[in-house]
Short mmCIF file of C-alpha atoms and ligand atoms in Angstrom, two decimals:
data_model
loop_
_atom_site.label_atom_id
_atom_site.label_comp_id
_atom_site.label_asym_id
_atom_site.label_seq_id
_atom_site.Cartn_x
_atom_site.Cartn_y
_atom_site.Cartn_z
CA UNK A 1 5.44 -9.03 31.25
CA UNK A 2 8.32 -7.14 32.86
CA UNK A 3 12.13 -6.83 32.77
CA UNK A 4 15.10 -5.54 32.15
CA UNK A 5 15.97 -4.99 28.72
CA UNK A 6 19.33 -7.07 27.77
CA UNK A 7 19.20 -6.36 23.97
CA UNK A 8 17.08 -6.27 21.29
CA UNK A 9 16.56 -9.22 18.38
CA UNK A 10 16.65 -8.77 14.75
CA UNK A 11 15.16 -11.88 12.22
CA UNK A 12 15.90 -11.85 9.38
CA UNK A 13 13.94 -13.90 6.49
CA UNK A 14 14.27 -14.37 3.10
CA UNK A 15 10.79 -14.36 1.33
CA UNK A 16 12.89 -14.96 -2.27
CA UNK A 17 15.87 -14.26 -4.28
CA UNK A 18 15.21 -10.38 -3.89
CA UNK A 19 12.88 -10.13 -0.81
CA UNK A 20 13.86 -10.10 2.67
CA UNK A 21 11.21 -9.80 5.67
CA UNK A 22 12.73 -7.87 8.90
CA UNK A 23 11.23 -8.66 12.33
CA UNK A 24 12.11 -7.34 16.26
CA UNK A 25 11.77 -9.33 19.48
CA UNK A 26 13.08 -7.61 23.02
CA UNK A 27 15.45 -9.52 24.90
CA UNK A 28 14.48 -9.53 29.09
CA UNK A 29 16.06 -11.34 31.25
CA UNK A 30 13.92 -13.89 31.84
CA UNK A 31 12.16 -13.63 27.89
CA UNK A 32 12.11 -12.77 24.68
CA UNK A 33 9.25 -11.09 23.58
CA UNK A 34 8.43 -10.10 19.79
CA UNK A 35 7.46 -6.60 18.37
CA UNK A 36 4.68 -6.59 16.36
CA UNK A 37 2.98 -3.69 17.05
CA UNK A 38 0.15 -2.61 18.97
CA UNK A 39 1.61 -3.42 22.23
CA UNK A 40 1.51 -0.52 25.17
CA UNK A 41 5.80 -0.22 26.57
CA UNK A 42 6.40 1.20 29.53
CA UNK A 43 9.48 2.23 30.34
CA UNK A 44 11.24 2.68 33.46
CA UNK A 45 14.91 4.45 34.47
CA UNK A 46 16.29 2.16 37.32
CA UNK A 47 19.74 3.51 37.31
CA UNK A 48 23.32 2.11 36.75
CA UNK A 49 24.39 1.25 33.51
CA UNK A 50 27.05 -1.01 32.65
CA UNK A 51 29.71 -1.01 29.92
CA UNK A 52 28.70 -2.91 27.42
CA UNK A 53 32.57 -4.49 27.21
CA UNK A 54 33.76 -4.86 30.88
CA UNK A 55 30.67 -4.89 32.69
CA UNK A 56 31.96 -2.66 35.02
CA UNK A 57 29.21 0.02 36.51
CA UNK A 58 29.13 3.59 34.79
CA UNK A 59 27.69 6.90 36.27
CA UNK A 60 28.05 8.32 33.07
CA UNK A 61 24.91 7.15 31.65
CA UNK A 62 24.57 7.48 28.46
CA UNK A 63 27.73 6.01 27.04
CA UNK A 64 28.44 2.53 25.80
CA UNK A 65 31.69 1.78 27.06
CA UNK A 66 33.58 2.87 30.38
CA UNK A 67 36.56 5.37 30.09
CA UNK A 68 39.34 3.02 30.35
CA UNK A 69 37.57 0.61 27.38
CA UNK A 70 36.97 3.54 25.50
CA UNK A 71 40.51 4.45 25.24
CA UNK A 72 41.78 0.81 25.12
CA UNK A 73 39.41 -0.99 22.75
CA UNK A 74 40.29 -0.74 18.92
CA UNK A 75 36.42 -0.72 18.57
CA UNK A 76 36.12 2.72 19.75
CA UNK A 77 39.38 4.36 17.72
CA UNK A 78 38.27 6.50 15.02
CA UNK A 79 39.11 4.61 12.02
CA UNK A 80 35.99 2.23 12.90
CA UNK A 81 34.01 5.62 11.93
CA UNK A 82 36.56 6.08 8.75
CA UNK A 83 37.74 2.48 7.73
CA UNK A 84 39.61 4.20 5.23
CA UNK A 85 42.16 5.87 8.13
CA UNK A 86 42.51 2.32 9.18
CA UNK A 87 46.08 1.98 10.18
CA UNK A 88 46.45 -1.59 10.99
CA UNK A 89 49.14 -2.25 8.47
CA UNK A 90 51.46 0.54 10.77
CA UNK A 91 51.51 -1.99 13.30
CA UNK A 92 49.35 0.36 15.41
CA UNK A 93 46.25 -1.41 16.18
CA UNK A 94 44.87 -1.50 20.05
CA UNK A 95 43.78 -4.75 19.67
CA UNK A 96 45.58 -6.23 16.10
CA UNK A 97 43.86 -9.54 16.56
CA UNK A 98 40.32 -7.89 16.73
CA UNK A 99 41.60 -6.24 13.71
CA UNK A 100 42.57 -9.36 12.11
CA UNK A 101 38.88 -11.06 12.71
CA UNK A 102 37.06 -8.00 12.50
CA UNK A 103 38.47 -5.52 9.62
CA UNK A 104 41.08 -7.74 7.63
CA UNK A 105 38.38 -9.59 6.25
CA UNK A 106 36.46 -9.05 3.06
CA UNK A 107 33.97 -6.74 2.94
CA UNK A 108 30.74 -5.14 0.85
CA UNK A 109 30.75 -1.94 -0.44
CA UNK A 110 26.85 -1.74 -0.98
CA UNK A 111 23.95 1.04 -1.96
CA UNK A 112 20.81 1.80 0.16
CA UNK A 113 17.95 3.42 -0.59
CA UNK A 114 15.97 4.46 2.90
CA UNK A 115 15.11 8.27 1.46
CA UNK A 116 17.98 9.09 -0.62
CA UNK A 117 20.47 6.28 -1.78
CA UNK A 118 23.55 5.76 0.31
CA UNK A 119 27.05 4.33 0.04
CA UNK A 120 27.94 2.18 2.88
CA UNK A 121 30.09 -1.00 3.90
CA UNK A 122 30.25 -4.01 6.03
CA UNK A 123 31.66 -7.27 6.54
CA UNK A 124 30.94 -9.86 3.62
CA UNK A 125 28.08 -11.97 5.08
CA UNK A 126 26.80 -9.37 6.60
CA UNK A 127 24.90 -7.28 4.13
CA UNK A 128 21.22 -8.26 5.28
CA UNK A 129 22.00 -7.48 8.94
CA UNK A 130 23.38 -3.95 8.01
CA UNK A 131 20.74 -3.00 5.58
CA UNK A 132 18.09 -3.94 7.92
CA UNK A 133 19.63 -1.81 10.52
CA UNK A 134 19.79 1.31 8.41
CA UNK A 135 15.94 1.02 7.45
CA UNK A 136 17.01 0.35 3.84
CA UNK A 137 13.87 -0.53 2.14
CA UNK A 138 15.81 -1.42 -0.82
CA UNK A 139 19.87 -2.44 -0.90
CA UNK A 140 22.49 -3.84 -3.73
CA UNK A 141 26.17 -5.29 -3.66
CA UNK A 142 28.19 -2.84 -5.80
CA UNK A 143 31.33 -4.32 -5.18
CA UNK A 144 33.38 -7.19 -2.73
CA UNK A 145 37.08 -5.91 -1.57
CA UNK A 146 39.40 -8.21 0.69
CA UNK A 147 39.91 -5.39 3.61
CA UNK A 148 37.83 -2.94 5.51
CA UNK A 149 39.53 -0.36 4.83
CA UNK A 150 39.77 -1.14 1.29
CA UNK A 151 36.42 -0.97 1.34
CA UNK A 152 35.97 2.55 3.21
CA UNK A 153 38.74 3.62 0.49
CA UNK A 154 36.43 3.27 -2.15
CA UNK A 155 33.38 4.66 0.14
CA UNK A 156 35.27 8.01 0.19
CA UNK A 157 35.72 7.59 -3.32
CA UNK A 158 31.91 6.85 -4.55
CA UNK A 159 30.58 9.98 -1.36
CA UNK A 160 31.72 12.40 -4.18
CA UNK A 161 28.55 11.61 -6.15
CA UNK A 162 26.16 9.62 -3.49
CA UNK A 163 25.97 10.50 0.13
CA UNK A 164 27.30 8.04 3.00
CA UNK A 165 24.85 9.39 5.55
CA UNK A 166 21.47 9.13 6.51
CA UNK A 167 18.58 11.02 8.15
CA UNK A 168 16.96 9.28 10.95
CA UNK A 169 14.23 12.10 10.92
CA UNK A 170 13.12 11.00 7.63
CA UNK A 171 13.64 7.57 8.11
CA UNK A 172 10.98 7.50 11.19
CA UNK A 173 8.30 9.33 9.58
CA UNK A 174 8.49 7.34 6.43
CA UNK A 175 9.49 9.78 3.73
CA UNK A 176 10.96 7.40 1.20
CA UNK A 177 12.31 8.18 -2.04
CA UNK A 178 11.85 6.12 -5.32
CA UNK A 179 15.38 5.65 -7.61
CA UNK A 180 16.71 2.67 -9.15
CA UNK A 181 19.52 1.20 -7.95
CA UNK A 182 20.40 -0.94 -10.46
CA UNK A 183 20.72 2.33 -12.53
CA UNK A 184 22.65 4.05 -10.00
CA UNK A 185 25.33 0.91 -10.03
CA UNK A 186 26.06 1.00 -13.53
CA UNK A 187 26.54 4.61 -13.45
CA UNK A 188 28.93 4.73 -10.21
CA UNK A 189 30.40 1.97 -12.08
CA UNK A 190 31.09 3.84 -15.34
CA UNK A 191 32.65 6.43 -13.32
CA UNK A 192 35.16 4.18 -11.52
CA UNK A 193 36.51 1.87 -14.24
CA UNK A 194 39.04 0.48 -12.81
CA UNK A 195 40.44 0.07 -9.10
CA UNK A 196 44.16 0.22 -10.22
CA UNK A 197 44.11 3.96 -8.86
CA UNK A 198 43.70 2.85 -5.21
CA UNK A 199 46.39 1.24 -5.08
CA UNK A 200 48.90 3.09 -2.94
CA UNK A 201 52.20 2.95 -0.60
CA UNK A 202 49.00 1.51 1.89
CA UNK A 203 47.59 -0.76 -0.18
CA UNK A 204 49.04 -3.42 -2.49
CA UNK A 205 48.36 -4.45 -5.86
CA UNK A 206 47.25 -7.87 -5.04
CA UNK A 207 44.53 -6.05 -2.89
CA UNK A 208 43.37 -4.22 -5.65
CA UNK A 209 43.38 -6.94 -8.12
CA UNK A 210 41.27 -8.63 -5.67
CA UNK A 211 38.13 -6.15 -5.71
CA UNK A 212 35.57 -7.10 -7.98
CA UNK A 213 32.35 -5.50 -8.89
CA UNK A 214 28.86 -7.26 -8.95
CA UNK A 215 28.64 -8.14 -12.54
CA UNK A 216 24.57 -7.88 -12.65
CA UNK A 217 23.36 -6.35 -9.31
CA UNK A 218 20.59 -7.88 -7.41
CA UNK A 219 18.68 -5.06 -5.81
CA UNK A 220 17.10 -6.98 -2.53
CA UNK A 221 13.60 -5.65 -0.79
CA UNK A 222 13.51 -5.18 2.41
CA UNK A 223 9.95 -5.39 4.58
CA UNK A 224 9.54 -4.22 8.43
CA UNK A 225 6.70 -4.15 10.81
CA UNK A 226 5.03 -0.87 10.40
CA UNK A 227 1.61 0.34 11.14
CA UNK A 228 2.02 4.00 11.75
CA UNK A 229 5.21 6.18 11.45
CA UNK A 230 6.04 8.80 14.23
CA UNK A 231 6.88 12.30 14.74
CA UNK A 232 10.42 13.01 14.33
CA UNK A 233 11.36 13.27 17.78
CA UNK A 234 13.64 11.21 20.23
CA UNK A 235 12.04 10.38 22.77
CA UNK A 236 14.34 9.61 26.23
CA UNK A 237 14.20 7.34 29.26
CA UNK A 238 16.96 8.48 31.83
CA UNK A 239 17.73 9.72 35.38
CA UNK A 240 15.53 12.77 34.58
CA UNK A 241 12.88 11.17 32.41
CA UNK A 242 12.47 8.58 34.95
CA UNK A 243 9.16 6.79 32.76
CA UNK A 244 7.82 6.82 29.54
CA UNK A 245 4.43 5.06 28.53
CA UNK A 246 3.35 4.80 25.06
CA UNK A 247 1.78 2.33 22.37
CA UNK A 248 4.33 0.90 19.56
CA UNK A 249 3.14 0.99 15.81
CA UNK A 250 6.27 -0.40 14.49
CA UNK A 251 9.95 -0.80 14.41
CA UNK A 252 12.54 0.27 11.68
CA UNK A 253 16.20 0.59 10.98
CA UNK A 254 17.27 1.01 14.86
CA UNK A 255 13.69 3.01 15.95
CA UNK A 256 11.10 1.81 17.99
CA UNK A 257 8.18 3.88 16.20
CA UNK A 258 5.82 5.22 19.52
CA UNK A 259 2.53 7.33 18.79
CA UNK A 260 4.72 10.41 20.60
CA UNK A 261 8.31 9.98 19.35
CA UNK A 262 10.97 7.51 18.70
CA UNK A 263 13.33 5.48 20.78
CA UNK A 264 16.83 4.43 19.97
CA UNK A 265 17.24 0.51 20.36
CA UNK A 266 21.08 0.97 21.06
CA UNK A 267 20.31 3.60 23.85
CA UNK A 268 18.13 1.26 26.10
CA UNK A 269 20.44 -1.86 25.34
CA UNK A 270 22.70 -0.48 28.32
CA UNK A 271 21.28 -2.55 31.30
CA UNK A 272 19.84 0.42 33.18
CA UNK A 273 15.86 0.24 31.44
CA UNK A 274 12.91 -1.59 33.06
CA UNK A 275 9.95 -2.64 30.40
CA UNK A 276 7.14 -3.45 30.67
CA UNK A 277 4.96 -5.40 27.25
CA UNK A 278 1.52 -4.63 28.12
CA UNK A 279 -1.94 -4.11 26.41
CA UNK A 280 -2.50 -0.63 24.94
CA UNK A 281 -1.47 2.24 27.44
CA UNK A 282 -4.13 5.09 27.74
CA UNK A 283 -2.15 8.36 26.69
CA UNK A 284 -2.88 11.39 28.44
CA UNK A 285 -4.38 13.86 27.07
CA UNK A 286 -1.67 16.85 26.52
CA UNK A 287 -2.81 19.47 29.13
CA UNK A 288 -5.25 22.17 27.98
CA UNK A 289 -3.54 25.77 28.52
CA UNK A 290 -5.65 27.80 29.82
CA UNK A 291 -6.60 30.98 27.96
CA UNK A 292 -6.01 33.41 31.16
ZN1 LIG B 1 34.60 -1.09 30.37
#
């Protein structure tokens, strides 16, 4: 089976109250066929990618959007990285109706254990979808807030004890730390008794008043297909890597896991990849120096 890869699928299923099950499937164009391992990808480079807004052909592989979306789109300003420099309130969003349906909208401020707990945030609703694509093996609600950048307000505030970052080296080859996260939300809750001191000249009372904290966190379980993990190294398909064969022993947080390296989903979601789902591929042998 052979095409170009449009996108990649994520199910989600809920196995109980606290237990989620994470699966992949590639989208082609003609097919959608699901990860589970085992299979041999081939990849192929076939040149122009498109912006993933405007369609519009890019020789600057590599990026997402085109130049003129990138400066136009409120999707690619910087307060999507730092919700809590969010400035739609100044009248000053690129696109204030995005901003209405997209970040004016309550959101989860959540922890996420993948090898060191994590702060993070995203829409209410959302939470499986997120945690999933951060590798989380094990996630909670700490708290519900009616804006995003609310929300990123009290990220900052909670990354002065628990980091907001992760480390997709150790997330690929499977190191995975052990803490309780129930534990960890009572404490970050002890230390943050009350929201009143967030509110500001920025943001109102009734916002505040509106942020609640899980009263008993549920810490949920998250499963994905894994065989094997990989080496820690990214592994490219581009103008100058023109193919790459290898067999897939799993998928996590992002990662396709390859017997060689890793490969981002996001960067071959850009239009300009061939695959091809076949049986196992025979790897070559790495060449043998020779000693003289
Ligand atoms: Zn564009």
């Amino acid at each position: 089976m052979k095409g170009m890869i449009q996108g990649f699928t994520t199910q989600i299923e809920a196995l109980n109250d606290a237990k989620i099950s994470v699966n992949y499937a590639v989208n082609l164009a003609e097919q959608t066929i699901p990860l589970e391992g085992g299979e041999g990808l081939t990849f192929r480079y076939v040149g122009s990618a498109a912006c993933a807004h405007c369609g519009v052909s890019m020789i600057n592989a590599g990026w997402d959007y085109c130049v003129d979306c990138f400066r136009s789109l409120a999707r690619c300003d910087l307060c999507v990285m730092s919700p809590n420099r969010c400035h739609h309130h100044k009248g000053t969003c690129r696109e204030p109706e995005w901003g209405d349906s997209f970040c004016m909208q309550p959101h989860v401020v959540y922890l996420a254990l993948a090898h060191v707990p994590k702060v993070g945030i995203t829409r209410a609703g959302r939470e499986w979808d997120r945690w999933a694509a951060q590798g989380a093996h094990k996630a909670l609600r700490l708290m519900t807030v009616p804006t995003r950048r609310l929300a990123g307000v009290v990220e900052r505030h909670l990354s002065q004890w628990i980091t907001d970052r992760t480390d997709w080296r150790k997330l690929v080859t499977g190191q995975r730390g052990d803490f309780s996260l129930t534990e960890l939300a009572t404490d970050l809750r002890q230390r943050t008794p009350d929201l009143v001191r967030f509110r500001s000249d920025q943001i109102s009372a009734t916002e505040v008043e509106c942020a609640l904290w899980e009263i008993d966190p549920l810490e949920t379980h998250l499963s994905f297909p894994i065989q094997n993990y990989s080496p820690a190294k990214q592994l490219r398909v581009d103008a100058k890597e023109g193919v790459v064969a290898d067999n897939l022993q799993g998928v996590i947080g992002g990662y396709l896991l390859l017997s060689r390296g890793v490969m981002s989903m996001q960067s071959l979601s850009r239009g300009d990849i061939q695959l091809e789902v076949s049986a196992p591929v025979v790897l070559e042998e790495p060449l043998q120096k020779s000693l003289f």
